CSV table of C-alpha atoms in Angstrom, one decimal:
chain,number,residue,atom,x,y,z
A,205,MET,CA,-0.2,115.9,55.2
A,206,THR,CA,-3.1,115.0,52.9
A,207,ILE,CA,-2.6,116.3,49.7
A,208,SER,CA,-5.5,114.4,47.4
A,209,ASN,CA,-8.9,114.7,47.9
A,210,SER,CA,-8.9,118.2,47.2
A,211,ARG,CA,-11.9,120.7,46.5
A,212,HIS,CA,-9.3,122.5,44.4
A,213,ASN,CA,-6.6,121.0,42.4
A,214,GLU,CA,-4.8,123.9,41.4
A,215,ALA,CA,-3.5,127.4,43.2
A,216,TYR,CA,-1.7,130.0,42.2
A,217,VAL,CA,1.3,131.6,43.8
A,218,TRP,CA,1.6,135.6,44.4
A,219,ILE,CA,4.7,136.8,45.9
A,220,TRP,CA,5.5,140.7,46.7
A,221,LEU,CA,8.9,141.0,45.2
A,222,PRO,CA,11.7,143.1,47.4
A,223,GLY,CA,10.5,146.9,47.5
A,224,GLU,CA,7.0,146.9,46.2
A,225,THR,CA,3.8,146.9,47.8
A,226,ASP,CA,1.8,144.8,45.2
A,227,PRO,CA,1.9,141.2,44.6
A,228,VAL,CA,2.7,139.4,40.8
A,229,VAL,CA,1.9,135.8,40.2
A,230,ALA,CA,5.1,133.7,40.3
A,231,GLY,CA,3.6,130.3,39.5
A,232,LYS,CA,1.2,127.8,40.3
A,233,LEU,CA,0.8,124.1,42.2
A,234,THR,CA,-0.8,121.4,41.0
A,235,VAL,CA,-2.2,118.3,42.7
A,236,ASP,CA,-0.2,115.3,41.3
A,237,GLY,CA,-1.2,112.1,43.0
A,238,LYS,CA,-0.2,112.0,46.3
A,239,GLU,CA,2.6,115.2,46.1
A,240,LEU,CA,1.8,119.0,45.1
A,241,VAL,CA,3.9,120.5,43.0
A,242,PHE,CA,4.7,124.0,41.6
A,243,ASN,CA,6.1,125.6,38.5
A,244,TYR,CA,6.7,129.0,37.5
A,245,GLY,CA,4.9,131.1,35.5
A,246,LYS,CA,6.1,132.2,31.8
A,247,SER,CA,5.5,136.0,32.3
A,248,TYR,CA,7.7,135.5,35.9
A,249,LEU,CA,10.6,133.9,34.7
A,250,ASN,CA,10.5,136.7,31.9
A,251,ARG,CA,10.8,139.6,34.6
A,252,ASN,CA,13.9,141.5,34.9
A,253,ASP,CA,13.3,141.9,38.6
A,254,ALA,CA,12.3,137.7,39.7
A,255,ILE,CA,13.9,135.9,42.3
A,256,SER,CA,13.3,132.3,43.3
A,257,ILE,CA,11.0,131.3,46.0
A,258,HIS,CA,14.2,129.4,47.3
A,259,GLU,CA,17.1,128.9,45.6
A,260,ALA,CA,17.8,125.3,46.7
A,261,GLU,CA,14.5,123.8,46.2
A,262,LEU,CA,12.8,126.4,43.6
A,263,PRO,CA,15.6,128.2,41.1
A,264,LEU,CA,13.9,129.6,38.6
A,265,ARG,CA,13.6,127.4,35.8
A,266,SER,CA,10.7,126.7,33.4
A,267,GLY,CA,8.3,123.4,33.7
A,268,VAL,CA,7.4,121.7,36.8
A,269,LEU,CA,10.4,121.9,39.3
A,270,PRO,CA,11.1,118.0,41.2
A,271,LEU,CA,10.1,117.8,44.8
A,272,ILE,CA,13.3,117.0,47.2
A,273,SER,CA,13.5,113.2,48.1
A,274,GLY,CA,11.1,112.8,51.3
A,275,LEU,CA,9.0,115.6,50.8
A,276,ARG,CA,5.1,116.0,49.1
A,277,MET,CA,4.7,119.4,48.8
A,278,PRO,CA,8.0,122.3,48.6
A,279,ASN,CA,9.1,122.9,52.0
A,280,CYS,CA,9.2,126.6,51.1
A,281,ILE,CA,5.6,126.9,50.2
A,282,ARG,CA,4.8,124.7,53.5
A,283,ASP,CA,6.7,127.8,55.3
A,284,ALA,CA,3.7,129.6,54.4
A,285,ALA,CA,1.0,127.6,55.4
A,286,PRO,CA,-0.3,127.6,58.6
A,287,ASP,CA,0.4,125.5,62.0
A,288,ALA,CA,-1.6,124.0,64.5
A,289,TRP,CA,-3.4,126.7,65.8
A,290,GLY,CA,-4.1,127.9,62.4
A,291,ARG,CA,-5.4,124.7,61.2
A,292,ARG,CA,-7.8,124.6,63.9
A,293,VAL,CA,-9.2,128.0,62.9
A,294,ILE,CA,-9.9,127.0,59.8
A,295,MET,CA,-11.5,123.3,60.6
A,296,ASN,CA,-13.7,125.5,62.9
A,297,LYS,CA,-14.7,127.8,59.7
A,298,VAL,CA,-15.0,124.7,57.0
A,299,LEU,CA,-15.8,121.6,58.7
A,300,GLY,CA,-17.9,123.9,62.1
A,301,THR,CA,-15.3,122.0,64.7
A,302,SER,CA,-11.9,122.5,66.2
A,303,SER,CA,-11.8,120.0,68.4
A,304,PRO,CA,-8.7,118.4,69.4
A,305,ASP,CA,-10.1,115.4,69.0
A,306,VAL,CA,-10.7,115.9,65.2
A,307,ASP,CA,-7.4,115.4,63.0
A,308,THR,CA,-6.3,118.4,61.0
A,309,ALA,CA,-5.5,115.8,58.0
A,310,GLU,CA,-9.6,116.2,57.3
A,311,LEU,CA,-8.4,118.7,55.2
A,312,ASP,CA,-5.8,119.3,52.1
A,313,GLU,CA,-2.7,121.2,52.1
A,314,LEU,CA,-4.4,123.1,49.2
A,315,THR,CA,-7.3,124.4,51.7
A,316,TYR,CA,-5.6,125.2,54.3
A,317,LEU,CA,-3.1,127.4,51.6
A,318,LEU,CA,-6.5,129.0,50.4
A,319,GLU,CA,-8.3,129.4,53.5
A,320,SER,CA,-5.8,130.6,55.6
A,321,GLY,CA,-5.4,134.4,56.2
A,322,SER,CA,-3.7,136.6,53.6
A,323,ASP,CA,-1.2,138.8,55.6
A,324,ARG,CA,0.8,135.6,56.6
A,325,ILE,CA,4.5,135.7,57.6
A,326,GLY,CA,6.4,136.1,54.8
A,327,ALA,CA,6.1,137.9,51.3
A,328,LEU,CA,3.7,135.0,49.7
A,329,ASP,CA,0.0,134.3,49.2
A,330,PHE,CA,-2.6,132.1,47.5
A,331,GLN,CA,-5.4,132.4,45.2
A,332,LEU,CA,-7.5,130.4,42.5
A,333,SER,CA,-6.7,132.8,40.1
A,334,PRO,CA,-3.6,134.0,38.2
A,335,THR,CA,-4.8,137.0,36.8
A,336,GLU,CA,-6.5,138.9,39.6
A,337,TYR,CA,-5.3,139.2,43.1
A,338,VAL,CA,-8.3,139.2,46.0
A,339,PRO,CA,-6.8,139.3,49.6
A,340,ARG,CA,-8.9,137.4,51.9
A,341,LEU,CA,-9.8,140.5,53.8
A,342,LYS,CA,-9.7,141.2,57.6
A,343,ALA,CA,-12.1,142.2,60.0
A,344,SER,CA,-11.6,145.2,62.6
A,345,PRO,CA,-12.4,142.9,66.1
A,346,THR,CA,-11.5,144.5,69.6
A,347,LEU,CA,-9.0,142.3,71.3
A,348,GLU,CA,-11.9,141.3,73.3
A,349,GLU,CA,-13.6,139.9,70.8
A,350,LEU,CA,-10.4,138.2,69.6
A,351,LEU,CA,-9.6,136.7,73.2
A,352,GLN,CA,-13.4,135.6,73.2
A,353,ALA,CA,-13.2,133.7,69.5
A,354,ALA,CA,-9.9,132.2,70.6
A,355,GLU,CA,-11.3,130.4,73.2
A,356,LYS,CA,-14.4,129.4,71.7
A,357,VAL,CA,-11.7,127.4,68.8
A,358,GLU,CA,-10.2,125.9,71.7
A,359,LYS,CA,-13.2,124.9,72.8
A,360,GLY,CA,-14.6,123.7,69.5
A,361,ILE,CA,-17.3,126.1,68.9
A,362,PRO,CA,-18.6,127.4,65.8
A,363,LEU,CA,-17.9,131.2,65.3
A,364,SER,CA,-20.3,134.1,64.5
A,365,PRO,CA,-19.2,135.0,60.8
A,366,GLU,CA,-17.6,138.3,61.9
A,367,LEU,CA,-15.3,136.6,64.3
A,368,ASP,CA,-14.8,134.1,62.3
A,369,GLN,CA,-13.5,136.0,59.7
A,370,ALA,CA,-11.4,138.0,62.5
A,371,LEU,CA,-9.4,135.1,63.5
A,372,ILE,CA,-9.0,133.7,60.0
A,373,HIS,CA,-6.9,136.5,59.6
A,374,GLY,CA,-4.1,135.3,61.7
A,375,SER,CA,-4.6,131.8,61.1
A,376,SER,CA,-1.5,131.6,58.3
A,377,ILE,CA,0.7,132.1,61.3
A,378,GLY,CA,3.2,129.6,62.6
A,379,GLY,CA,2.5,127.9,66.0
A,380,ALA,CA,0.4,125.9,68.1
A,381,ARG,CA,-1.0,128.4,70.5
A,382,PRO,CA,-3.8,130.8,69.8
A,383,LYS,CA,-2.4,134.2,68.3
A,384,ALA,CA,-4.0,136.8,65.9
A,385,LEU,CA,-3.1,139.7,64.1
A,386,ILE,CA,-3.6,143.2,64.7
A,387,GLU,CA,-2.6,146.5,62.9
A,388,ASP,CA,-2.0,150.1,64.7
A,389,GLU,CA,-1.0,152.2,62.4
A,390,SER,CA,2.5,151.8,61.1
A,391,ARG,CA,3.2,148.7,62.7
A,392,LYS,CA,1.8,145.4,62.7
A,393,TYR,CA,1.8,142.8,65.8
A,394,ILE,CA,1.3,139.5,66.5
A,395,ALA,CA,-0.9,138.6,69.6
A,396,LYS,CA,-0.4,135.4,71.6
A,397,PHE,CA,-3.0,134.9,74.4
A,398,SER,CA,-3.2,132.3,77.1
A,399,SER,CA,-4.3,128.4,76.7
A,400,SER,CA,-6.9,126.7,78.7
A,401,SER,CA,-4.2,124.0,79.0
A,402,ASP,CA,-1.8,126.1,80.7
A,403,TYR,CA,-0.2,124.9,83.9
A,404,TYR,CA,1.8,128.1,84.3
A,405,ASN,CA,1.5,131.6,83.0
A,406,VAL,CA,3.0,131.0,79.5
A,407,VAL,CA,2.5,134.5,78.2
A,408,LYS,CA,4.4,136.4,80.8
A,409,ALA,CA,7.2,133.9,80.7
A,410,GLU,CA,7.6,134.5,77.1
A,411,PHE,CA,7.6,138.3,77.6
A,412,LEU,CA,10.0,137.7,80.4
A,413,ALA,CA,12.5,135.7,77.8
A,414,MET,CA,12.2,138.0,75.0
A,415,ARG,CA,13.3,141.1,77.3
A,416,LEU,CA,16.0,139.8,79.0
A,417,ALA,CA,16.7,138.7,75.4
A,418,LYS,CA,17.0,141.9,74.3
A,419,HIS,CA,19.1,142.9,77.7
A,420,VAL,CA,21.5,140.0,76.6
A,421,GLY,CA,22.2,141.6,73.1
A,422,LEU,CA,20.1,139.7,71.0
A,423,ASP,CA,18.6,140.3,67.8
A,424,VAL,CA,14.9,140.1,68.8
A,425,PRO,CA,11.6,142.2,67.9
A,426,ALA,CA,10.2,144.6,70.3
A,427,VAL,CA,7.0,143.1,72.5
A,428,SER,CA,4.5,144.5,74.9
A,429,LEU,CA,2.1,143.1,77.6
A,430,THR,CA,-1.3,144.1,78.0
A,431,SER,CA,-4.6,142.5,79.0
A,432,SER,CA,-8.2,141.6,78.1
A,433,LEU,CA,-10.6,140.2,80.0
A,434,GLY,CA,-8.6,139.3,83.1
A,435,LYS,CA,-6.0,137.7,80.9
A,436,ASP,CA,-2.4,138.5,79.7
A,437,VAL,CA,-1.9,139.0,76.5
A,438,LEU,CA,1.8,139.5,74.5
A,439,LEU,CA,2.0,141.6,71.5
A,440,ILE,CA,4.8,141.2,69.1
A,441,GLU,CA,5.9,143.9,66.5
A,442,ARG,CA,6.2,142.0,63.0
A,443,PHE,CA,9.6,142.0,61.9
A,444,ASP,CA,8.2,140.8,58.3
A,445,ARG,CA,6.7,144.0,57.7
A,446,ILE,CA,7.7,147.4,56.8
A,447,SER,CA,5.5,150.3,56.5
A,448,VAL,CA,5.7,152.6,53.6
A,449,ALA,CA,3.8,155.1,51.6
A,450,GLY,CA,1.3,153.6,50.0
A,451,GLY,CA,1.4,150.1,51.7
A,452,TRP,CA,3.6,147.4,53.1
A,453,HIS,CA,6.9,145.6,51.7
A,454,ARG,CA,6.5,142.1,52.7
A,455,LYS,CA,10.0,140.5,53.7
A,456,HIS,CA,10.4,136.9,52.2
A,457,MET,CA,11.1,134.1,55.1
A,458,ILE,CA,12.3,130.5,54.9
A,459,SER,CA,12.8,128.3,57.8
A,460,ALA,CA,15.9,126.5,58.9
A,461,LEU,CA,13.6,123.4,58.3
A,462,THR,CA,13.6,124.6,54.9
A,463,LEU,CA,17.4,125.1,54.4
A,464,PHE,CA,17.9,121.7,56.1
A,465,GLU,CA,15.7,120.1,53.4
A,466,LEU,CA,13.7,118.3,56.2
A,467,ASP,CA,10.0,117.8,56.3
A,468,ASP,CA,8.3,118.0,60.1
A,469,MET,CA,8.8,114.1,60.7
A,470,MET,CA,12.6,114.3,60.3
A,471,ALA,CA,13.0,117.7,61.9
A,472,ARG,CA,14.6,115.8,65.0
A,473,TYR,CA,17.9,115.5,62.5
A,474,ALA,CA,17.9,119.0,62.5
A,475,SER,CA,21.0,120.9,64.3
A,476,TYR,CA,22.7,124.1,64.9
A,477,GLU,CA,25.9,122.7,64.0
A,478,LYS,CA,24.5,121.7,60.7
A,479,LEU,CA,23.0,125.4,60.7
A,480,ALA,CA,26.3,126.8,61.1
A,481,GLU,CA,27.8,125.4,58.3
A,482,ILE,CA,24.6,126.4,56.0
A,483,ILE,CA,24.9,130.0,57.6
A,484,ARG,CA,29.1,129.9,56.3
A,485,HIS,CA,28.0,129.4,52.6
A,486,ARG,CA,25.4,130.8,51.9
A,487,PHE,CA,24.5,133.6,54.2
A,488,ALA,CA,25.8,137.4,54.1
A,489,ASP,CA,28.2,138.5,56.8
A,490,PRO,CA,28.6,135.1,58.1
A,491,LYS,CA,30.9,135.2,60.7
A,492,THR,CA,28.7,137.9,62.8
A,493,THR,CA,25.8,135.9,62.3
A,494,LEU,CA,27.2,132.6,63.2
A,495,ARG,CA,28.1,134.6,66.6
A,496,GLU,CA,24.4,135.8,66.8
A,497,LEU,CA,23.0,132.3,65.9
A,498,PHE,CA,25.6,130.7,69.1
A,499,SER,CA,24.7,133.4,71.5
A,500,ARG,CA,20.6,132.4,70.8
A,501,LEU,CA,21.3,128.6,71.4
A,502,VAL,CA,23.1,129.6,74.7
A,503,PHE,CA,20.4,132.2,75.6
A,504,ASN,CA,17.5,129.2,74.8
A,505,VAL,CA,19.6,126.9,77.1
A,506,LEU,CA,19.8,129.2,80.0
A,507,CYS,CA,16.2,130.3,80.0
A,508,SER,CA,14.8,126.8,79.4
A,509,ASN,CA,13.5,127.2,76.1
A,510,THR,CA,13.4,123.5,74.4
A,511,ASP,CA,10.8,124.3,72.0
A,512,ASP,CA,13.7,125.5,69.5
A,513,HIS,CA,12.8,123.4,66.8
A,514,ALA,CA,13.8,124.2,62.8
A,515,ARG,CA,10.7,126.1,62.2
A,516,ASN,CA,11.8,128.3,65.3
A,517,HIS,CA,14.6,129.7,63.2
A,518,ALA,CA,14.6,131.4,60.1
A,519,ALA,CA,16.0,133.4,57.4
A,520,PHE,CA,14.7,136.4,55.3
A,521,TRP,CA,15.7,135.6,51.6
A,522,ASP,CA,15.9,138.9,49.0
A,523,GLY,CA,17.0,136.6,46.2
A,524,GLU,CA,20.6,137.0,46.7
A,525,TRP,CA,21.4,136.5,50.0
A,526,LEU,CA,20.1,134.7,53.3
A,527,ARG,CA,20.2,137.2,56.5
A,528,LEU,CA,18.8,135.7,60.1
A,529,THR,CA,15.4,136.8,60.9
A,530,PRO,CA,15.2,138.3,64.5
A,531,ALA,CA,14.6,135.5,67.3
A,532,TYR,CA,11.1,134.8,67.9
A,533,ASP,CA,8.9,132.2,70.3
A,534,ILE,CA,11.6,132.2,72.9
A,535,CYS,CA,9.5,130.9,75.4
A,536,PRO,CA,10.5,129.2,78.5
A,537,GLN,CA,9.1,125.5,78.7
A,538,LEU,CA,7.8,123.6,82.0
A,539,ARG,CA,10.3,121.8,83.8
A,540,SER,CA,10.0,119.8,86.9
A,541,GLY,CA,13.5,119.1,87.3
A,542,ASN,CA,16.7,119.3,86.1
A,543,GLU,CA,17.4,117.1,82.9
A,544,THR,CA,16.0,118.1,79.7
A,545,SER,CA,17.0,118.5,76.2
A,546,GLN,CA,16.7,121.1,73.4
A,547,ALA,CA,14.1,120.4,70.4
A,548,MET,CA,16.9,120.7,68.0
A,549,LEU,CA,20.0,118.9,68.4
A,550,ILE,CA,23.5,121.0,69.0
A,551,SER,CA,26.5,119.0,67.8
A,552,ASP,CA,27.7,115.1,67.4
A,553,GLY,CA,24.1,113.8,68.5
A,554,ASN,CA,23.8,115.8,71.4
A,555,ARG,CA,21.1,118.3,72.6
A,556,LYS,CA,21.8,118.1,76.1
A,557,SER,CA,20.5,121.5,77.6
A,558,GLN,CA,23.1,122.6,79.0
A,559,ILE,CA,26.1,125.1,78.8
A,560,SER,CA,28.7,122.9,78.5
A,561,SER,CA,27.0,121.0,75.0
A,562,CYS,CA,27.1,124.6,73.8
A,563,ILE,CA,30.4,125.0,74.4
A,564,ASP,CA,32.1,121.6,73.1
A,565,ALA,CA,29.6,122.9,69.7
A,566,ALA,CA,31.6,126.4,69.5
A,567,PRO,CA,34.2,125.3,66.7
A,568,ALA,CA,31.3,124.8,64.2
A,569,PHE,CA,30.2,128.6,65.0
A,570,LEU,CA,33.8,130.1,64.5
A,571,LEU,CA,34.3,130.4,67.9
A,572,SER,CA,36.9,129.4,70.6
A,573,ARG,CA,35.9,127.7,73.9
A,574,GLU,CA,37.0,130.6,75.6
A,575,GLU,CA,34.9,133.3,73.5
A,576,ALA,CA,32.1,130.7,74.1
A,577,ARG,CA,32.5,130.3,77.6
A,578,GLU,CA,32.6,134.3,78.0
A,579,ILE,CA,29.3,134.4,76.0
A,580,ALA,CA,27.1,132.4,78.4
A,581,ARG,CA,29.0,134.2,81.6
A,582,HIS,CA,27.6,137.5,80.0
A,583,GLN,CA,24.2,136.1,79.4
A,584,GLN,CA,24.0,134.6,83.1
A,585,ALA,CA,25.1,137.9,84.2
A,586,VAL,CA,23.1,140.0,82.9
A,587,ILE,CA,20.1,137.9,83.4
A,588,GLN,CA,20.6,137.7,87.1
A,589,ASP,CA,21.3,141.8,86.8
A,590,ASN,CA,18.1,142.2,84.8
A,591,TRP,CA,16.0,139.6,86.8
A,592,ASN,CA,14.2,141.9,88.8
A,593,MET,CA,13.7,144.9,86.4
A,594,VAL,CA,11.6,142.7,84.0
A,595,CYS,CA,9.6,141.3,86.4
A,596,ASP,CA,8.4,144.5,87.7
A,597,GLU,CA,7.9,145.5,84.4
A,598,ALA,CA,5.0,142.2,83.5
A,599,LEU,CA,3.7,142.7,87.4
A,600,VAL,CA,4.9,139.0,87.6
A,601,SER,CA,3.6,137.7,91.4
A,602,GLU,CA,6.4,136.4,93.9
A,603,ILE,CA,5.1,132.7,93.1
A,604,ASP,CA,5.3,133.0,89.7
A,605,ARG,CA,9.2,134.6,90.4
A,606,ALA,CA,10.0,132.0,93.0
A,607,MET,CA,8.7,128.9,90.1
A,608,PHE,CA,10.4,130.6,87.1
A,609,TRP,CA,14.2,131.8,88.9
A,610,GLY,CA,16.1,128.5,89.2
A,611,ARG,CA,13.9,126.3,87.5
A,612,GLN,CA,13.2,127.9,83.8
A,613,PHE,CA,15.9,130.5,83.8
A,614,LEU,CA,19.1,129.6,84.9
A,615,ASN,CA,18.2,126.0,86.2
A,616,THR,CA,21.4,124.3,87.8
A,617,TYR,CA,21.6,121.8,84.5
A,618,SER,CA,21.3,124.2,82.4
A,619,CYS,CA,24.6,126.2,83.8
A,620,ILE,CA,27.0,123.1,83.8
A,621,GLY,CA,29.8,124.3,82.1
A,622,LEU,CA,30.0,127.6,83.5
A,623,ASP,CA,32.6,128.4,86.2
């Protein structure tokens, strides 16, 4: 992570407070050697409605706030920064290339924060001014234009100014895959595209998983499939935006990685067991939340979503309580054999992707082994009963159905632990 050699030495953090449609300045980020540090503005601290950006990391206190040991910038600020895909888009704009061979560390963290789109996930944005908020405005391209632009970025081809602005709008969304933001009257969507490196239909696989997750009873956003230029596009309704008269409310979000107080290099130490402990102490309605998280773990195992790393779990923060966001990025991963592991540890150093691992971890979620097994049995039955229906919805070919079934979905290895 590059902090030094920035084109700018400071940036102002603007925040949408709960229930508001306009942002206010919360504080300032400053380059301090190899670190990026934050302090709240005096005017913000004097507000009666001020909330901390993240209570455990950036409490409402004056002065420069110390970083958590091992971090070079506040994690709750990093949550609002672009990830792999967004960084490639910004590199295409700033450097004229997004070749996979170019190190994303060519640009510094402040540049990524200041150049990425303003309609980012959560309720933060970044500006050079402490008094005037000027959003990086979106263009209004067609889905076809967005898809063509994404393909050019993948190939490292510079974009026209119009397409450049269109993709920049969605550059602040997390994840490594090509995507863009779309607005349709009272709803906002994340559009996910196929990639030139895909070995299977990733877009349809994620649609199947998200629809089946809804059927088994998980809290997931609405999804739909469309097509453009002969390619599938997955549309996911955003759950961090609420349309109101006069604008949008933005819901503040914090990733599980931030809750763990870990950086990306240490993410391998994150675990469901530890997240369950955090939920018991810091979340509203912990018992219901623990059952939901356990059910997501089981579903990830049964659908081969082994990319369940700590940035793919998050919580809403309203200044008082944390609440689990709807599940997202449930995407079955390619597997040639049976044995595989979850990206996030389950418990006691075990990350084996099988139901027996989940059942062993049940006490951490305040569940008995039989309750845990019943959740898994229910999901297995619902997946079997609804498989053909959701495949029909997605127009999945017989060849793809045969490839997904028993390999990604309900793989024999994953079902170990079920009767």
